[in-house]
Short mmCIF file of C-alpha atoms and ligand atoms in Angstrom, two decimals:
data_model
loop_
_atom_site.label_atom_id
_atom_site.label_comp_id
_atom_site.label_asym_id
_atom_site.label_seq_id
_atom_site.Cartn_x
_atom_site.Cartn_y
_atom_site.Cartn_z
CA MET A 1 6.07 113.42 45.34
CA PRO A 2 6.96 109.49 45.81
CA LEU A 3 4.73 108.06 48.33
CA THR A 4 7.08 105.74 49.78
CA ALA A 5 8.24 106.90 53.17
CA THR A 6 11.54 104.98 53.68
CA LEU A 7 13.47 104.13 50.37
CA GLU A 8 16.68 102.56 50.27
CA ARG A 9 18.68 102.13 46.90
CA VAL A 10 21.20 99.84 45.85
CA GLU A 11 23.10 100.38 42.43
CA ILE A 12 24.51 97.56 40.46
CA ASP A 13 26.79 98.99 38.73
CA LEU A 14 27.29 97.09 34.84
CA GLY A 15 28.09 99.76 32.67
CA ASP A 16 25.32 100.21 30.35
CA ARG A 17 23.38 97.46 31.95
CA SER A 18 23.42 99.35 35.20
CA TYR A 19 20.19 99.42 37.25
CA GLN A 20 18.74 99.88 40.75
CA ILE A 21 17.31 98.19 43.46
CA LEU A 22 14.70 100.04 45.45
CA ILE A 23 13.83 98.71 48.88
CA GLY A 24 10.95 99.87 51.16
CA ASP A 25 7.38 99.75 52.19
CA ASP A 26 4.52 99.98 49.48
CA LEU A 27 6.72 100.45 46.30
CA LEU A 28 4.05 98.63 44.80
CA ASP A 29 1.71 101.93 44.73
CA ASP A 30 4.30 104.44 43.72
CA ALA A 31 4.52 105.22 39.89
CA SER A 32 7.18 107.61 40.13
CA HIS A 33 9.47 104.72 40.68
CA HIS A 34 8.80 103.42 36.86
CA ALA A 35 9.38 106.98 35.46
CA GLY A 36 12.85 106.13 34.19
CA LEU A 37 11.64 102.81 32.12
CA PRO A 38 11.76 102.82 28.25
CA ALA A 39 8.82 104.35 26.73
CA SER A 40 6.46 101.32 25.44
CA ALA A 41 3.01 100.73 24.49
CA SER A 42 2.30 97.67 26.27
CA ALA A 43 3.35 95.99 29.38
CA LEU A 44 2.83 92.02 30.50
CA ILE A 45 2.88 91.52 34.46
CA VAL A 46 3.76 87.69 34.72
CA SER A 47 2.73 86.59 38.32
CA ASN A 48 1.20 83.04 39.73
CA THR A 49 -2.03 81.94 40.96
CA THR A 50 -1.06 82.68 44.57
CA VAL A 51 0.63 86.36 44.17
CA ALA A 52 -1.36 87.38 41.47
CA PRO A 53 -4.66 87.81 43.60
CA LEU A 54 -2.96 89.47 46.31
CA TYR A 55 -0.49 92.05 44.32
CA ALA A 56 -1.37 92.21 40.68
CA GLN A 57 -4.00 94.96 40.81
CA ARG A 58 -2.15 97.30 42.75
CA LEU A 59 0.70 97.06 39.97
CA ARG A 60 -1.57 96.97 37.34
CA ALA A 61 -3.42 100.29 38.88
CA VAL A 62 0.25 102.22 38.98
CA LEU A 63 1.18 100.91 35.38
CA ALA A 64 -2.19 101.70 33.77
CA PRO A 65 -1.80 105.63 32.84
CA ARG A 66 1.93 104.80 31.60
CA PHE A 67 1.04 102.03 29.04
CA ARG A 68 -1.72 101.71 26.76
CA ALA A 69 -2.42 98.13 27.49
CA VAL A 70 -1.23 96.09 30.83
CA HIS A 71 -1.66 92.70 30.34
CA LEU A 72 -1.67 89.89 32.98
CA LEU A 73 -0.39 86.40 32.95
CA GLU A 74 -1.04 83.90 35.77
CA LEU A 75 1.41 81.07 35.95
CA PRO A 76 0.63 77.77 37.77
CA ASP A 77 2.35 77.74 41.09
CA GLY A 78 5.38 76.02 42.06
CA GLU A 79 8.95 74.80 41.42
CA VAL A 80 7.53 71.93 39.46
CA TYR A 81 6.55 74.49 36.63
CA LYS A 82 10.00 76.10 36.33
CA ASP A 83 10.20 74.20 33.07
CA TRP A 84 9.73 74.56 29.16
CA PRO A 85 5.86 74.15 28.82
CA THR A 86 5.19 76.74 31.63
CA LEU A 87 7.70 79.02 29.77
CA ASN A 88 6.10 78.83 26.57
CA LEU A 89 2.76 80.09 28.46
CA ILE A 90 4.72 83.59 28.70
CA PHE A 91 5.48 83.40 24.82
CA ASP A 92 1.78 82.41 23.78
CA ALA A 93 0.93 85.36 25.70
CA LEU A 94 3.20 87.86 24.42
CA LEU A 95 2.69 86.55 20.77
CA GLY A 96 -1.39 86.55 21.32
CA HIS A 97 -1.52 89.97 22.67
CA GLY A 98 0.29 91.14 19.64
CA CYS A 99 3.27 92.74 22.16
CA ASP A 100 6.38 94.01 19.90
CA ARG A 101 10.10 94.10 20.81
CA LYS A 102 9.44 97.53 23.31
CA THR A 103 7.09 95.54 25.48
CA VAL A 104 8.15 95.58 29.21
CA LEU A 105 7.78 92.32 31.31
CA PHE A 106 7.11 92.72 34.96
CA ALA A 107 7.91 89.65 36.96
CA LEU A 108 5.74 89.86 39.98
CA GLY A 109 6.20 86.82 42.44
CA GLY A 110 8.85 84.83 44.19
CA GLY A 111 12.32 83.44 42.24
CA VAL A 112 10.32 81.02 40.37
CA VAL A 113 8.42 83.52 38.35
CA GLY A 114 11.46 86.27 38.25
CA ASP A 115 13.59 83.58 36.70
CA MET A 116 11.24 82.32 34.15
CA THR A 117 9.98 85.93 33.08
CA GLY A 118 13.83 86.85 33.05
CA PHE A 119 14.34 83.97 30.82
CA ALA A 120 11.38 85.00 28.34
CA ALA A 121 12.59 88.64 28.36
CA ALA A 122 15.92 87.59 27.21
CA SER A 123 14.80 85.63 24.38
CA TYR A 124 11.53 87.05 23.19
CA MET A 125 12.01 88.88 19.69
CA ARG A 126 15.92 88.39 21.08
CA GLY A 127 15.34 90.58 24.21
CA VAL A 128 12.71 92.93 25.88
CA PRO A 129 13.14 94.95 28.84
CA PHE A 130 11.84 93.61 32.27
CA VAL A 131 11.59 94.47 35.70
CA GLN A 132 11.68 92.58 38.51
CA VAL A 133 9.14 92.88 41.48
CA PRO A 134 10.18 90.08 44.21
CA THR A 135 7.35 89.30 46.65
CA THR A 136 9.64 86.56 48.52
CA LEU A 137 12.52 87.16 51.05
CA LEU A 138 14.55 84.89 48.78
CA ALA A 139 13.88 86.64 45.71
CA GLN A 140 14.38 90.16 47.21
CA VAL A 141 17.76 88.87 48.72
CA ASP A 142 19.03 87.11 45.88
CA SER A 143 17.14 85.74 42.67
CA SER A 144 15.93 89.07 41.61
CA VAL A 145 19.13 90.89 41.60
CA GLY A 146 22.47 90.23 39.31
CA GLY A 147 20.48 88.74 35.88
CA LYS A 148 20.50 84.96 36.15
CA THR A 149 17.70 83.43 34.39
CA ALA A 150 16.94 79.81 33.83
CA ILE A 151 14.21 77.07 33.95
CA ASN A 152 14.69 73.54 35.33
CA HIS A 153 15.43 70.38 33.23
CA PRO A 154 14.67 67.08 34.67
CA LEU A 155 18.23 66.15 34.70
CA GLY A 156 19.37 69.23 36.25
CA LYS A 157 18.54 72.46 38.06
CA ASN A 158 18.30 75.51 36.13
CA MET A 159 20.09 73.98 33.26
CA ILE A 160 18.65 76.31 30.59
CA GLY A 161 18.90 79.81 30.99
CA ALA A 162 20.51 83.18 30.03
CA PHE A 163 22.13 86.20 31.78
CA TYR A 164 20.08 88.68 31.20
CA GLN A 165 19.64 92.12 33.61
CA PRO A 166 16.38 93.83 34.41
CA GLN A 167 15.89 97.64 34.24
CA LEU A 168 14.72 97.81 37.81
CA VAL A 169 14.31 95.92 40.98
CA LEU A 170 11.34 97.01 43.17
CA CYS A 171 11.47 95.48 46.69
CA ASP A 172 8.27 96.16 48.35
CA LEU A 173 8.97 94.91 52.22
CA GLY A 174 5.27 95.02 52.92
CA THR A 175 4.58 91.92 50.55
CA LEU A 176 6.64 89.92 52.86
CA LYS A 177 3.85 90.22 55.26
CA THR A 178 1.62 87.39 53.35
CA LEU A 179 4.51 84.93 53.18
CA PRO A 180 4.19 81.59 54.89
CA PRO A 181 6.86 81.09 57.42
CA ARG A 182 8.29 78.21 55.80
CA GLU A 183 8.97 80.35 52.89
CA LEU A 184 10.38 83.09 54.82
CA SER A 185 12.79 80.57 56.41
CA ALA A 186 14.00 79.43 52.96
CA GLY A 187 14.88 83.06 52.40
CA LEU A 188 16.80 83.48 55.45
CA ALA A 189 18.78 80.63 53.95
CA GLU A 190 20.34 83.10 51.27
CA VAL A 191 20.63 85.66 53.80
CA ILE A 192 22.81 83.74 56.07
CA LYS A 193 24.73 82.55 53.11
CA TYR A 194 26.58 86.19 52.49
CA GLY A 195 28.06 85.86 55.98
CA PRO A 196 30.41 82.76 55.86
CA ILE A 197 31.05 83.65 52.17
CA TYR A 198 31.88 87.48 52.35
CA ASP A 199 31.24 89.56 55.45
CA MET A 200 31.63 88.16 59.09
CA ALA A 201 30.28 91.28 60.63
CA PHE A 202 26.93 90.74 58.84
CA PHE A 203 26.90 87.27 60.09
CA ASP A 204 27.63 88.48 63.56
CA TRP A 205 24.91 90.97 62.88
CA ILE A 206 22.39 88.09 61.59
CA GLU A 207 23.18 85.99 64.72
CA ALA A 208 21.88 89.01 66.74
CA HIS A 209 18.95 89.49 65.27
CA ILE A 210 17.57 86.12 63.78
CA ASP A 211 14.50 86.09 66.17
CA ALA A 212 13.65 89.62 64.92
CA LEU A 213 14.07 88.28 61.47
CA VAL A 214 11.82 85.17 61.86
CA ALA A 215 9.14 87.12 63.46
CA ARG A 216 9.05 89.54 60.42
CA ASP A 217 10.63 92.76 62.32
CA GLY A 218 10.25 95.61 59.69
CA ALA A 219 13.89 97.28 60.48
CA ALA A 220 15.43 93.76 60.70
CA LEU A 221 14.02 92.70 57.32
CA ALA A 222 15.01 95.98 55.76
CA HIS A 223 18.61 95.89 56.69
CA ALA A 224 18.77 91.98 55.95
CA VAL A 225 17.30 92.62 52.16
CA LYS A 226 19.51 96.03 51.91
CA ARG A 227 22.97 94.25 52.94
CA SER A 228 22.29 91.40 51.31
CA CYS A 229 21.65 93.49 47.91
CA GLU A 230 24.68 95.48 48.51
CA ILE A 231 26.94 92.50 48.88
CA LYS A 232 25.48 90.81 45.72
CA ALA A 233 25.73 93.99 43.85
CA GLU A 234 29.77 94.30 44.88
CA VAL A 235 30.06 90.82 43.75
CA VAL A 236 28.05 90.86 40.65
CA GLY A 237 29.60 94.31 39.71
CA GLN A 238 33.08 92.37 39.47
CA ASP A 239 32.34 89.14 37.89
CA GLU A 240 28.77 89.68 36.08
CA ARG A 241 29.18 86.11 34.06
CA GLU A 242 30.68 84.21 36.89
CA SER A 243 33.91 83.78 35.48
CA GLY A 244 35.26 83.60 39.09
CA LEU A 245 34.36 85.48 42.21
CA ARG A 246 30.40 85.30 41.67
CA ALA A 247 30.81 81.35 42.09
CA ILE A 248 31.19 82.14 45.72
CA LEU A 249 27.11 83.05 45.90
CA ASN A 250 26.76 79.44 44.98
CA PHE A 251 28.03 78.25 48.50
CA GLY A 252 25.83 75.17 49.78
CA HIS A 253 24.11 74.84 46.10
CA THR A 254 25.94 71.96 45.00
CA PHE A 255 24.19 69.86 47.63
CA GLY A 256 21.48 71.70 47.64
CA HIS A 257 20.85 71.22 43.87
CA ALA A 258 21.33 67.64 44.34
CA ILE A 259 18.67 67.63 47.14
CA GLU A 260 16.08 69.23 45.02
CA SER A 261 16.83 67.46 42.23
CA GLY A 262 17.29 63.91 43.82
CA LEU A 263 13.89 64.42 45.58
CA GLY A 264 11.88 65.96 42.87
CA TYR A 265 11.31 69.53 42.25
CA GLY A 266 9.28 71.38 44.86
CA GLU A 267 9.68 68.73 47.75
CA TRP A 268 12.23 70.62 49.63
CA LEU A 269 12.02 74.41 48.95
CA HIS A 270 15.31 75.88 47.18
CA GLY A 271 16.02 77.62 50.17
CA GLU A 272 15.55 74.79 52.62
CA ALA A 273 18.40 72.61 50.44
CA VAL A 274 20.48 75.50 50.48
CA GLY A 275 20.37 75.83 54.34
CA CYS A 276 21.22 71.92 54.61
CA GLY A 277 23.70 72.35 51.36
CA MET A 278 25.98 75.00 53.48
CA VAL A 279 26.11 72.63 56.41
CA MET A 280 27.36 70.02 54.45
CA ALA A 281 29.85 72.56 52.82
CA ALA A 282 30.94 73.78 55.81
CA HIS A 283 31.84 70.40 57.26
CA LEU A 284 33.65 69.58 54.02
CA SER A 285 35.27 72.98 54.53
CA GLN A 286 36.63 71.83 57.84
CA ARG A 287 37.99 68.71 56.54
CA LEU A 288 40.12 70.97 54.17
CA GLY A 289 41.11 73.13 56.99
CA GLY A 290 39.24 76.46 56.18
CA VAL A 291 37.42 76.80 59.29
CA ASP A 292 37.32 74.92 62.63
CA ALA A 293 34.65 72.74 64.33
CA ALA A 294 33.52 75.60 66.52
CA TYR A 295 32.36 77.58 63.31
CA VAL A 296 30.66 74.88 61.71
CA ALA A 297 28.67 74.16 64.67
CA ARG A 298 27.75 78.22 65.03
CA LEU A 299 26.80 78.32 61.34
CA MET A 300 24.66 74.86 62.15
CA ARG A 301 22.82 76.19 64.87
CA LEU A 302 22.06 79.91 62.98
CA ILE A 303 20.59 77.73 60.14
CA GLU A 304 18.44 75.64 62.59
CA ARG A 305 17.14 78.81 64.22
CA ALA A 306 15.99 79.98 60.94
CA GLY A 307 13.95 77.17 60.95
CA LEU A 308 15.78 75.38 58.18
CA PRO A 309 16.66 71.57 57.95
CA THR A 310 20.40 70.55 58.86
CA VAL A 311 20.47 67.12 57.93
CA GLY A 312 20.08 66.08 54.22
CA PRO A 313 17.51 63.34 52.98
CA ALA A 314 18.83 59.74 52.44
CA LEU A 315 19.40 59.82 48.78
CA GLY A 316 22.23 57.26 49.09
CA ALA A 317 26.10 58.67 48.83
CA GLU A 318 25.85 57.27 45.01
CA ARG A 319 23.13 59.42 44.03
CA TYR A 320 24.12 62.70 45.78
CA LEU A 321 27.52 61.79 43.67
CA GLU A 322 25.73 61.50 40.50
CA LEU A 323 23.52 64.57 40.89
CA MET A 324 26.57 66.71 41.96
CA ARG A 325 28.33 65.89 38.50
CA VAL A 326 25.96 67.56 36.90
CA ASP A 327 26.20 70.95 38.40
CA LYS A 328 26.92 73.73 36.34
CA LYS A 329 30.48 74.14 38.28
CA SER A 330 31.46 70.51 37.34
CA GLU A 331 34.46 70.56 34.54
CA GLY A 332 34.96 67.03 32.97
CA GLY A 333 32.86 65.33 35.41
CA GLU A 334 34.93 66.60 38.41
CA ILE A 335 32.60 67.93 41.08
CA ARG A 336 33.57 71.49 41.93
CA PHE A 337 32.35 72.68 45.44
CA VAL A 338 32.22 76.47 47.10
CA LEU A 339 33.99 76.32 50.16
CA LEU A 340 35.25 78.37 53.12
CA ASP A 341 39.01 79.02 53.13
CA ARG A 342 38.19 80.90 56.39
CA PRO A 343 35.07 82.56 57.98
CA GLY A 344 34.01 85.27 55.61
CA SER A 345 36.02 84.06 52.82
CA ALA A 346 35.04 81.29 50.12
CA VAL A 347 36.70 79.95 47.06
CA MET A 348 35.85 77.13 44.45
CA ARG A 349 37.85 74.08 44.46
CA ALA A 350 37.48 70.22 44.14
CA ALA A 351 37.56 68.05 47.01
CA PRO A 352 38.65 64.44 47.48
CA GLU A 353 35.79 62.13 46.81
CA ALA A 354 36.56 60.16 50.09
CA LEU A 355 35.90 63.40 51.98
CA VAL A 356 32.76 64.40 50.21
CA ARG A 357 31.70 60.65 51.17
CA GLU A 358 32.65 61.17 54.57
CA VAL A 359 30.23 64.55 54.65
CA LEU A 360 27.51 62.84 53.16
CA ALA A 361 27.64 59.67 55.80
CA GLN A 362 28.02 62.41 58.62
CA CYS A 363 25.19 64.94 57.38
CA CYS A 364 22.37 62.83 55.78
CA GLN A 365 19.79 60.26 57.26
CA GLY A 366 20.02 56.96 57.09
P1 NAD B 401 8.82 80.81 44.79
O1 NAD B 401 9.04 81.55 43.64
O2 NAD B 401 8.42 79.53 44.46
O3 NAD B 401 7.97 81.06 45.58
C1 NAD B 401 7.72 80.59 47.18
C2 NAD B 401 6.47 80.65 47.02
O4 NAD B 401 5.67 81.70 47.72
C3 NAD B 401 5.36 80.22 46.09
O5 NAD B 401 4.13 79.42 46.34
C4 NAD B 401 4.90 81.78 45.36
O6 NAD B 401 3.69 81.66 45.12
C5 NAD B 401 4.74 82.10 47.28
N1 NAD B 401 4.47 83.72 47.23
C6 NAD B 401 5.54 84.50 46.64
N2 NAD B 401 5.25 85.56 47.09
C7 NAD B 401 4.40 85.54 48.14
C8 NAD B 401 4.00 86.55 49.12
N3 NAD B 401 4.39 87.77 49.02
N4 NAD B 401 2.88 86.18 49.62
C9 NAD B 401 2.51 84.82 49.63
N5 NAD B 401 2.93 84.14 48.74
C10 NAD B 401 3.84 84.07 48.13
O7 NAD B 401 10.20 80.33 45.45
P2 NAD B 401 11.15 81.31 45.90
O8 NAD B 401 11.97 80.84 47.04
O9 NAD B 401 10.95 82.90 45.90
O10 NAD B 401 12.39 81.29 44.64
C11 NAD B 401 13.01 80.05 44.54
C12 NAD B 401 13.72 79.74 42.95
O11 NAD B 401 14.34 81.08 42.87
C13 NAD B 401 14.13 78.62 42.79
O12 NAD B 401 13.86 78.36 41.49
C14 NAD B 401 15.56 78.73 42.62
O13 NAD B 401 16.34 77.96 41.81
C15 NAD B 401 15.54 80.47 42.04
N6 NAD B 401 16.80 81.06 42.29
C16 NAD B 401 17.44 81.96 41.54
C17 NAD B 401 18.65 82.80 41.63
C18 NAD B 401 19.10 83.67 40.77
O14 NAD B 401 20.21 84.26 40.89
N7 NAD B 401 18.71 83.79 39.65
C19 NAD B 401 19.04 82.84 42.96
C20 NAD B 401 18.22 82.10 43.97
C21 NAD B 401 17.47 81.38 43.74
N1 LIG B 402 22.38 82.98 43.29
C1 LIG B 402 23.81 83.10 42.96
C2 LIG B 402 24.08 83.84 41.46
O1 LIG B 402 23.18 84.80 41.43
O2 LIG B 402 24.87 83.74 41.26
#
């Protein structure tokens, strides 16, 4: 009998790479969720120095009967460690423990641990199975789903990586109880994102429940995670490798990645940069006729109520433009943005530099 009282399932339909996202309380303690994983002698839990002391022993306890050996690796904590030397620690552990090509990796943590563990799984012995166990709101609603894995390069965010799908995603809502408030707000940025780009009914729901979400109401968080995962599953199911539609999930990210790289990784949280980036992208959308000023004000107010910054740091327009040209969506040096063509719908397009400069002047300090 599964232990989990309330359990929601979202299916990612990708043919032979399909998998389930399970959402519920205390999933960490329920061994039944691992029944469908490939048979293997060993598992490696990759976590970090903050999350492992909180949750690794619970995961290890449910995995122990299934695997002959369950190893644990604690990485240093922080976006600044989403890099080559830290990624190499995962390969060191895999090789040091004699792990074979059937070893299952478990990513226990936020998006940093998830992105790095996924990239390690994609490349160790040319690919081993992995499971996402996201413990931040941001990771539960976005980064653990869809198979984007990466590390940062000093010259650009998430520039080195692979598309590689997990076997399973386990969103244990109970882990969100220990999340610092700033991290919860950062996750809300990615929840809010799904409204303007895809689902205005969800946007209305977030507006009506933002105080409950900030207060960590269990039912509100469960709905936010489920609806976010459903939308992401629909988008990724249609465009796994981002040849078109999937790019809309990067709303706010072109400006946001510039903020993250420009200030130095970890100064602003990824979700904070995305929240502020969405304000800038909405202003640019307004200048191009996609939405009106009232809609931009509404989105900005919601982002503020989620506890997120709405004014960009004073990097200077030239530096913003230089950083945005390195974005993965750029082509031939031309910056391309995800912009709203109406509330609830987004497209990727270039924008006249003069308008981008106006937005930077309007939305940034100094
Ligand atoms: P994070 O992984 O750095 O986690 C945030 C902080 O919370 C860390 O200090 C972490 O140790 C701590 N933490 C995690 N779970 C906790 C818990 N339950 N209780 C207490 N503390 C906890 O940051 P994040 O916001 O989860 O992820 C951001 C990363 O995700 C960025 O690198 C971003 O590029 C990436 N991302 C990837 C995708 C994708 O599709 N792959 C999508 C969005 C973001
Ligand atoms: N977070 C953007 C994507 O998964 O495509």
